[in-house]
Amino acid sequence: MADVVVGVQWGDEGKGKLVDRLAPNYDFVVRFQGGHNAGHTIVAKGKTHALHLIPSGVLYPQCQNVIGNGVVVALDALVQEMQPFGDLKGRLFVSDRAHLILPHHPMQDVHTESTQSAIGTTKKGIGPAYQDKVGRVGLRVGDLREPKLLKDKLAHNLSAHANTPDLPTLNALEDYLNTYAPLILPYTTDTTALLWEALDHGQKILLEGAQGSMLDVDFGTYPFVTSSTTIAAGACSGSGLSVKDIDKIIGVAKAYCTRVGLGPFPTEDLGQVGAYLREKGHEYGTTTNRARRCGYFDAAAVRYACRLNGCSEVALMKLDVLDGLKEILVGVGYENASPSLEEAKPIYKRFKGWKNSAGVSDFNALPKEAQEYILALQELIGVKISAVSTSPQRENMVLLP
């Protein structure tokens, strides 16, 4: 069977640490959507690893890592990310159905973000690449195998972007792809068939989401969303597995909340608490180093996201960042609620703060107030909290029975 890990806030929940901790129990770790706009940070043996496209199982030699068909791939970014890991043959597989981010896609992204249509993207070309995919003019990784057809498809793509300023020439795009194709093609395969075969042989698969449910293109705070399906349903369409193959769905949430980019964020704190969380939690983007907007846990949003995903359990991350606050607020509902949350005003419940949760790995050793907070969140979101992270280190995780 396959299990799924998804974010149930606005991304940056700590999915990388959770997947890294779970990975030894799986044969395959699969990234199923997004691109190198996402970032998963893992701290292991005192070393920090920032991953963008490569799945978080890469730190374990026994894990095979798959970039699924639902991902959009920037070849230069992927090659650069692969370099620190040496030879990944037999451990990294890239779907031949995954779409390519071409050099003009980031240019389009930058142009859009300079207009009134800006939503605060990472300007990596993710949205334009997905637009080409849906518009049926995109190129896929597997096209790199067929140079003649590739040239025709490039020409077709360029004609669709004829009005794009400073559009690269056909020769320039061919040179770009010819540079990276020999480096990527050895890792390219039909990853869906690979995963089907793995399941047929009783192997275990972990599907790793990027971003968060509140950024889902259908169910998030539209139009301030990402361009892919970030919820558990996207794990099937982005990998080729069926819904019958899915067992557990593990939601990941921070013990507070953050958001990057523009868009509604009902529980955002623009004062001292928000600044405290940002600095103590090192809330700066893995991909862009942008300061994240910070605020209190939004139980209403997480409850919605858990229902949307069908979460069987939730991992609560970065509890230790709340250490030292005298009072902690939790959003339990809204006034003026709407699907976009544009005018939503949070209704808060107040909790007494605590100290000294950092590094604790036993629930009973946590401060009493922290225990009460965890149990209250569990009741508010309606899903069991199965694990609580108390530091960036791999081993500092409280497991709840």
mmCIF file of N, CA, C and O in Angstrom, residues 322-395:
data_model
loop_
_atom_site.group_PDB
_atom_site.id
_atom_site.type_symbol
_atom_site.label_atom_id
_atom_site.label_comp_id
_atom_site.label_asym_id
_atom_site.label_seq_id
_atom_site.Cartn_x
_atom_site.Cartn_y
_atom_site.Cartn_z
ATOM 1 N N LEU A 322 6.882 27.883 20.157
ATOM 2 C CA LEU A 322 5.946 28.598 21.029
ATOM 3 C C LEU A 322 6.483 28.779 22.446
ATOM 4 O O LEU A 322 5.887 29.508 23.249
ATOM 5 N N ASP A 323 7.589 28.105 22.782
ATOM 6 C CA ASP A 323 8.168 28.262 24.117
ATOM 7 C C ASP A 323 8.406 29.740 24.435
ATOM 8 O O ASP A 323 8.978 30.478 23.622
ATOM 9 N N GLY A 324 7.998 30.145 25.622
ATOM 10 C CA GLY A 324 8.285 31.508 26.062
ATOM 11 C C GLY A 324 7.137 32.472 25.895
ATOM 12 O O GLY A 324 7.170 33.569 26.472
ATOM 13 N N LEU A 325 6.122 32.132 25.128
ATOM 14 C CA LEU A 325 4.952 33.006 24.998
ATOM 15 C C LEU A 325 4.066 32.852 26.231
ATOM 16 O O LEU A 325 3.786 31.741 26.667
ATOM 17 N N LYS A 326 3.620 33.957 26.783
ATOM 18 C CA LYS A 326 2.778 33.902 27.977
ATOM 19 C C LYS A 326 1.372 33.438 27.647
ATOM 20 O O LYS A 326 0.714 32.767 28.450
ATOM 21 N N GLU A 327 0.910 33.816 26.471
ATOM 22 C CA GLU A 327 -0.442 33.444 26.043
ATOM 23 C C GLU A 327 -0.402 33.077 24.567
ATOM 24 O O GLU A 327 0.306 33.696 23.773
ATOM 25 N N ILE A 328 -1.166 32.045 24.214
ATOM 26 C CA ILE A 328 -1.207 31.579 22.828
ATOM 27 C C ILE A 328 -2.660 31.548 22.378
ATOM 28 O O ILE A 328 -3.525 30.986 23.068
ATOM 29 N N LEU A 329 -2.921 32.147 21.239
ATOM 30 C CA LEU A 329 -4.269 32.171 20.693
ATOM 31 C C LEU A 329 -4.422 31.104 19.616
ATOM 32 O O LEU A 329 -3.453 30.739 18.947
ATOM 33 N N VAL A 330 -5.650 30.608 19.472
ATOM 34 C CA VAL A 330 -5.986 29.657 18.406
ATOM 35 C C VAL A 330 -7.273 30.128 17.744
ATOM 36 O O VAL A 330 -8.267 30.396 18.424
ATOM 37 N N GLY A 331 -7.236 30.251 16.417
ATOM 38 C CA GLY A 331 -8.452 30.584 15.683
ATOM 39 C C GLY A 331 -9.366 29.378 15.626
ATOM 40 O O GLY A 331 -8.973 28.326 15.125
ATOM 41 N N VAL A 332 -10.588 29.526 16.124
ATOM 42 C CA VAL A 332 -11.519 28.384 16.172
ATOM 43 C C VAL A 332 -12.680 28.550 15.190
ATOM 44 O O VAL A 332 -13.488 27.638 15.029
ATOM 45 N N GLY A 333 -12.778 29.686 14.552
ATOM 46 C CA GLY A 333 -13.839 29.952 13.592
ATOM 47 C C GLY A 333 -13.676 31.343 13.033
ATOM 48 O O GLY A 333 -12.681 32.037 13.322
ATOM 49 N N TYR A 334 -14.648 31.780 12.212
ATOM 50 C CA TYR A 334 -14.556 33.094 11.568
ATOM 51 C C TYR A 334 -15.859 33.862 11.677
ATOM 52 O O TYR A 334 -16.945 33.278 11.730
ATOM 53 N N GLU A 335 -15.717 35.161 11.650
ATOM 54 C CA GLU A 335 -16.818 36.044 11.300
ATOM 55 C C GLU A 335 -16.634 36.414 9.832
ATOM 56 O O GLU A 335 -15.501 36.537 9.354
ATOM 57 N N ASN A 336 -17.715 36.567 9.107
ATOM 58 C CA ASN A 336 -17.667 36.933 7.679
ATOM 59 C C ASN A 336 -16.897 35.896 6.863
ATOM 60 O O ASN A 336 -16.088 36.251 5.995
ATOM 61 N N ALA A 337 -17.124 34.632 7.128
ATOM 62 C CA ALA A 337 -16.401 33.589 6.396
ATOM 63 C C ALA A 337 -16.896 33.486 4.963
ATOM 64 O O ALA A 337 -18.071 33.727 4.662
ATOM 65 N N SER A 338 -15.974 33.136 4.067
ATOM 66 C CA SER A 338 -16.281 32.862 2.664
ATOM 67 C C SER A 338 -15.226 31.890 2.162
ATOM 68 O O SER A 338 -14.173 31.739 2.786
ATOM 69 N N PRO A 339 -15.465 31.215 1.023
ATOM 70 C CA PRO A 339 -14.455 30.262 0.531
ATOM 71 C C PRO A 339 -13.076 30.876 0.325
ATOM 72 O O PRO A 339 -12.061 30.208 0.511
ATOM 73 N N SER A 340 -13.019 32.148 -0.053
ATOM 74 C CA SER A 340 -11.729 32.791 -0.293
ATOM 75 C C SER A 340 -11.072 33.295 0.985
ATOM 76 O O SER A 340 -9.883 33.624 0.995
ATOM 77 N N LEU A 341 -11.856 33.387 2.076
ATOM 78 C CA LEU A 341 -11.402 33.932 3.369
ATOM 79 C C LEU A 341 -10.959 35.388 3.275
ATOM 80 O O LEU A 341 -10.294 35.904 4.178
ATOM 81 N N GLU A 342 -11.333 36.081 2.201
ATOM 82 C CA GLU A 342 -10.880 37.468 1.990
ATOM 83 C C GLU A 342 -11.312 38.397 3.121
ATOM 84 O O GLU A 342 -10.550 39.255 3.548
ATOM 85 N N GLU A 343 -12.527 38.233 3.610
ATOM 86 C CA GLU A 343 -13.057 39.132 4.647
ATOM 87 C C GLU A 343 -13.168 38.446 6.009
ATOM 88 O O GLU A 343 -13.739 39.011 6.935
ATOM 89 N N ALA A 344 -12.614 37.255 6.120
ATOM 90 C CA ALA A 344 -12.780 36.482 7.356
ATOM 91 C C ALA A 344 -12.035 37.123 8.528
ATOM 92 O O ALA A 344 -10.878 37.520 8.401
ATOM 93 N N LYS A 345 -12.702 37.191 9.655
ATOM 94 C CA LYS A 345 -12.090 37.663 10.893
ATOM 95 C C LYS A 345 -12.109 36.511 11.893
ATOM 96 O O LYS A 345 -13.167 35.916 12.135
ATOM 97 N N PRO A 346 -10.964 36.184 12.484
ATOM 98 C CA PRO A 346 -10.908 34.989 13.337
ATOM 99 C C PRO A 346 -11.603 35.176 14.679
ATOM 100 O O PRO A 346 -11.611 36.273 15.254
ATOM 101 N N ILE A 347 -12.175 34.085 15.146
ATOM 102 C CA ILE A 347 -12.680 34.004 16.516
ATOM 103 C C ILE A 347 -11.635 33.205 17.293
ATOM 104 O O ILE A 347 -11.289 32.087 16.914
ATOM 105 N N TYR A 348 -11.110 33.776 18.369
ATOM 106 C CA TYR A 348 -9.981 33.167 19.069
ATOM 107 C C TYR A 348 -10.388 32.497 20.379
ATOM 108 O O TYR A 348 -11.299 32.940 21.075
ATOM 109 N N LYS A 349 -9.643 31.434 20.681
ATOM 110 C CA LYS A 349 -9.657 30.834 22.009
ATOM 111 C C LYS A 349 -8.262 31.002 22.586
ATOM 112 O O LYS A 349 -7.269 30.865 21.860
ATOM 113 N N ARG A 350 -8.161 31.310 23.868
ATOM 114 C CA ARG A 350 -6.873 31.631 24.487
ATOM 115 C C ARG A 350 -6.360 30.476 25.344
ATOM 116 O O ARG A 350 -7.124 29.810 26.027
ATOM 117 N N PHE A 351 -5.037 30.277 25.262
ATOM 118 C CA PHE A 351 -4.375 29.224 26.028
ATOM 119 C C PHE A 351 -3.181 29.813 26.770
ATOM 120 O O PHE A 351 -2.529 30.740 26.278
ATOM 121 N N LYS A 352 -2.912 29.247 27.929
ATOM 122 C CA LYS A 352 -1.756 29.663 28.700
ATOM 123 C C LYS A 352 -0.486 29.108 28.054
ATOM 124 O O LYS A 352 -0.448 27.965 27.608
ATOM 125 N N GLY A 353 0.560 29.938 27.996
ATOM 126 C CA GLY A 353 1.811 29.518 27.382
ATOM 127 C C GLY A 353 2.646 28.638 28.293
ATOM 128 O O GLY A 353 2.245 28.279 29.404
ATOM 129 N N TRP A 354 3.849 28.292 27.828
ATOM 130 C CA TRP A 354 4.739 27.389 28.563
ATOM 131 C C TRP A 354 6.182 27.652 28.186
ATOM 132 O O TRP A 354 6.479 28.432 27.275
ATOM 133 N N LYS A 355 7.077 26.954 28.861
ATOM 134 C CA LYS A 355 8.503 26.979 28.545
ATOM 135 C C LYS A 355 9.019 25.538 28.499
ATOM 136 O O LYS A 355 8.395 24.620 29.017
ATOM 137 N N ASN A 356 10.166 25.377 27.875
ATOM 138 C CA ASN A 356 10.943 24.123 27.962
ATOM 139 C C ASN A 356 10.289 22.901 27.316
ATOM 140 O O ASN A 356 10.356 21.796 27.854
ATOM 141 N N SER A 357 9.700 23.086 26.151
ATOM 142 C CA SER A 357 9.258 21.911 25.385
ATOM 143 C C SER A 357 10.331 21.462 24.390
ATOM 144 O O SER A 357 10.267 20.347 23.861
ATOM 145 N N ALA A 358 11.324 22.303 24.144
ATOM 146 C CA ALA A 358 12.330 22.027 23.108
ATOM 147 C C ALA A 358 13.119 20.754 23.413
ATOM 148 O O ALA A 358 13.617 20.561 24.527
ATOM 149 N N GLY A 359 13.200 19.879 22.419
ATOM 150 C CA GLY A 359 13.999 18.664 22.546
ATOM 151 C C GLY A 359 13.329 17.526 23.280
ATOM 152 O O GLY A 359 13.910 16.440 23.395
ATOM 153 N N VAL A 360 12.106 17.722 23.770
ATOM 154 C CA VAL A 360 11.403 16.675 24.520
ATOM 155 C C VAL A 360 10.903 15.604 23.550
ATOM 156 O O VAL A 360 10.426 15.908 22.452
ATOM 157 N N SER A 361 11.024 14.348 23.955
ATOM 158 C CA SER A 361 10.578 13.248 23.094
ATOM 159 C C SER A 361 9.548 12.344 23.768
ATOM 160 O O SER A 361 9.229 11.275 23.260
ATOM 161 N N ASP A 362 9.036 12.777 24.918
ATOM 162 C CA ASP A 362 8.041 12.000 25.668
ATOM 163 C C ASP A 362 6.891 12.937 26.026
ATOM 164 O O ASP A 362 7.108 14.005 26.618
ATOM 165 N N PHE A 363 5.672 12.551 25.682
ATOM 166 C CA PHE A 363 4.518 13.419 25.917
ATOM 167 C C PHE A 363 4.409 13.808 27.388
ATOM 168 O O PHE A 363 4.140 14.968 27.721
ATOM 169 N N ASN A 364 4.620 12.863 28.280
ATOM 170 C CA ASN A 364 4.476 13.146 29.709
ATOM 171 C C ASN A 364 5.545 14.084 30.242
ATOM 172 O O ASN A 364 5.393 14.659 31.326
ATOM 173 N N ALA A 365 6.640 14.237 29.486
ATOM 174 C CA ALA A 365 7.704 15.159 29.892
ATOM 175 C C ALA A 365 7.470 16.579 29.401
ATOM 176 O O ALA A 365 8.194 17.508 29.795
ATOM 177 N N LEU A 366 6.480 16.768 28.551
ATOM 178 C CA LEU A 366 6.148 18.114 28.089
ATOM 179 C C LEU A 366 5.517 18.919 29.224
ATOM 180 O O LEU A 366 4.863 18.349 30.117
ATOM 181 N N PRO A 367 5.670 20.244 29.218
ATOM 182 C CA PRO A 367 4.959 21.061 30.198
ATOM 183 C C PRO A 367 3.450 20.797 30.125
ATOM 184 O O PRO A 367 2.911 20.522 29.031
ATOM 185 N N LYS A 368 2.801 20.870 31.260
ATOM 186 C CA LYS A 368 1.370 20.566 31.337
ATOM 187 C C LYS A 368 0.565 21.426 30.361
ATOM 188 O O LYS A 368 -0.357 20.950 29.701
ATOM 189 N N GLU A 369 0.954 22.703 30.241
ATOM 190 C CA GLU A 369 0.231 23.611 29.348
ATOM 191 C C GLU A 369 0.391 23.192 27.882
ATOM 192 O O GLU A 369 -0.534 23.342 27.077
ATOM 193 N N ALA A 370 1.573 22.680 27.531
ATOM 194 C CA ALA A 370 1.801 22.207 26.164
ATOM 195 C C ALA A 370 0.964 20.967 25.879
ATOM 196 O O ALA A 370 0.401 20.807 24.789
ATOM 197 N N GLN A 371 0.870 20.071 26.867
ATOM 198 C CA GLN A 371 0.021 18.888 26.707
ATOM 199 C C GLN A 371 -1.437 19.300 26.471
ATOM 200 O O GLN A 371 -2.122 18.760 25.587
ATOM 201 N N GLU A 372 -1.889 20.256 27.243
ATOM 202 C CA GLU A 372 -3.277 20.717 27.120
ATOM 203 C C GLU A 372 -3.522 21.347 25.755
ATOM 204 O O GLU A 372 -4.580 21.165 25.143
ATOM 205 N N TYR A 373 -2.529 22.077 25.270
ATOM 206 C CA TYR A 373 -2.628 22.728 23.967
ATOM 207 C C TYR A 373 -2.761 21.687 22.854
ATOM 208 O O TYR A 373 -3.636 21.776 21.991
ATOM 209 N N ILE A 374 -1.927 20.675 22.894
ATOM 210 C CA ILE A 374 -1.955 19.613 21.873
ATOM 211 C C ILE A 374 -3.308 18.906 21.873
ATOM 212 O O ILE A 374 -3.919 18.684 20.819
ATOM 213 N N LEU A 375 -3.785 18.548 23.056
ATOM 214 C CA LEU A 375 -5.056 17.826 23.155
ATOM 215 C C LEU A 375 -6.232 18.709 22.726
ATOM 216 O O LEU A 375 -7.195 18.220 22.115
ATOM 217 N N ALA A 376 -6.136 20.009 23.008
ATOM 218 C CA ALA A 376 -7.186 20.930 22.579
ATOM 219 C C ALA A 376 -7.210 21.057 21.052
ATOM 220 O O ALA A 376 -8.284 21.062 20.432
ATOM 221 N N LEU A 377 -6.024 21.151 20.435
ATOM 222 C CA LEU A 377 -5.964 21.231 18.975
ATOM 223 C C LEU A 377 -6.539 19.960 18.350
ATOM 224 O O LEU A 377 -7.256 20.010 17.345
ATOM 225 N N GLN A 378 -6.222 18.824 18.941
ATOM 226 C CA GLN A 378 -6.740 17.553 18.436
ATOM 227 C C GLN A 378 -8.264 17.558 18.421
ATOM 228 O O GLN A 378 -8.891 17.117 17.451
ATOM 229 N N GLU A 379 -8.856 18.064 19.478
ATOM 230 C CA GLU A 379 -10.313 18.121 19.548
ATOM 231 C C GLU A 379 -10.870 19.124 18.538
ATOM 232 O O GLU A 379 -11.885 18.862 17.876
ATOM 233 N N LEU A 380 -10.196 20.250 18.379
ATOM 234 C CA LEU A 380 -10.685 21.299 17.483
ATOM 235 C C LEU A 380 -10.628 20.889 16.022
ATOM 236 O O LEU A 380 -11.499 21.248 15.230
ATOM 237 N N ILE A 381 -9.601 20.137 15.621
ATOM 238 C CA ILE A 381 -9.476 19.759 14.212
ATOM 239 C C ILE A 381 -10.192 18.440 13.903
ATOM 240 O O ILE A 381 -10.404 18.104 12.745
ATOM 241 N N GLY A 382 -10.537 17.683 14.941
ATOM 242 C CA GLY A 382 -11.299 16.460 14.748
ATOM 243 C C GLY A 382 -10.512 15.292 14.201
ATOM 244 O O GLY A 382 -11.091 14.336 13.688
ATOM 245 N N VAL A 383 -9.186 15.362 14.306
ATOM 246 C CA VAL A 383 -8.310 14.280 13.824
ATOM 247 C C VAL A 383 -7.237 14.035 14.874
ATOM 248 O O VAL A 383 -6.714 14.990 15.483
ATOM 249 N N LYS A 384 -6.885 12.781 15.069
ATOM 250 C CA LYS A 384 -5.866 12.433 16.057
ATOM 251 C C LYS A 384 -4.520 13.049 15.691
ATOM 252 O O LYS A 384 -4.064 12.956 14.545
ATOM 253 N N ILE A 385 -3.864 13.666 16.661
ATOM 254 C CA ILE A 385 -2.480 14.120 16.507
ATOM 255 C C ILE A 385 -1.582 12.961 16.943
ATOM 256 O O ILE A 385 -1.587 12.557 18.102
ATOM 257 N N SER A 386 -0.836 12.426 15.996
ATOM 258 C CA SER A 386 -0.060 11.211 16.247
ATOM 259 C C SER A 386 1.396 11.481 16.594
ATOM 260 O O SER A 386 2.076 10.611 17.146
ATOM 261 N N ALA A 387 1.890 12.673 16.237
ATOM 262 C CA ALA A 387 3.295 12.999 16.486
ATOM 263 C C ALA A 387 3.439 14.500 16.653
ATOM 264 O O ALA A 387 2.693 15.279 16.051
ATOM 265 N N VAL A 388 4.401 14.888 17.499
ATOM 266 C CA VAL A 388 4.668 16.308 17.752
ATOM 267 C C VAL A 388 6.172 16.535 17.681
ATOM 268 O O VAL A 388 6.939 15.889 18.400
ATOM 269 N N SER A 389 6.590 17.448 16.818
ATOM 270 C CA SER A 389 8.012 17.757 16.685
ATOM 271 C C SER A 389 8.395 18.869 17.656
ATOM 272 O O SER A 389 7.689 19.875 17.771
ATOM 273 N N THR A 390 9.545 18.677 18.338
ATOM 274 C CA THR A 390 9.965 19.653 19.346
ATOM 275 C C THR A 390 11.340 20.266 19.057
ATOM 276 O O THR A 390 11.909 20.927 19.920
ATOM 277 N N SER A 391 11.871 20.019 17.851
ATOM 278 C CA SER A 391 13.103 20.682 17.422
ATOM 279 C C SER A 391 13.322 20.332 15.953
ATOM 280 O O SER A 391 12.679 19.419 15.428
ATOM 281 N N PRO A 392 14.252 21.025 15.267
ATOM 282 C CA PRO A 392 14.530 20.659 13.876
ATOM 283 C C PRO A 392 15.207 19.299 13.740
ATOM 284 O O PRO A 392 15.205 18.726 12.655
ATOM 285 N N GLN A 393 15.795 18.789 14.817
ATOM 286 C CA GLN A 393 16.542 17.542 14.736
ATOM 287 C C GLN A 393 15.621 16.354 14.456
ATOM 288 O O GLN A 393 14.505 16.266 14.980
ATOM 289 N N ARG A 394 16.108 15.435 13.648
ATOM 290 C CA ARG A 394 15.364 14.265 13.216
ATOM 291 C C ARG A 394 14.771 13.488 14.394
ATOM 292 O O ARG A 394 13.630 13.017 14.359
ATOM 293 N N GLU A 395 15.543 13.353 15.488
ATOM 294 C CA GLU A 395 15.150 12.455 16.577
ATOM 295 C C GLU A 395 14.173 13.089 17.571
ATOM 296 O O GLU A 395 13.557 12.351 18.370
#
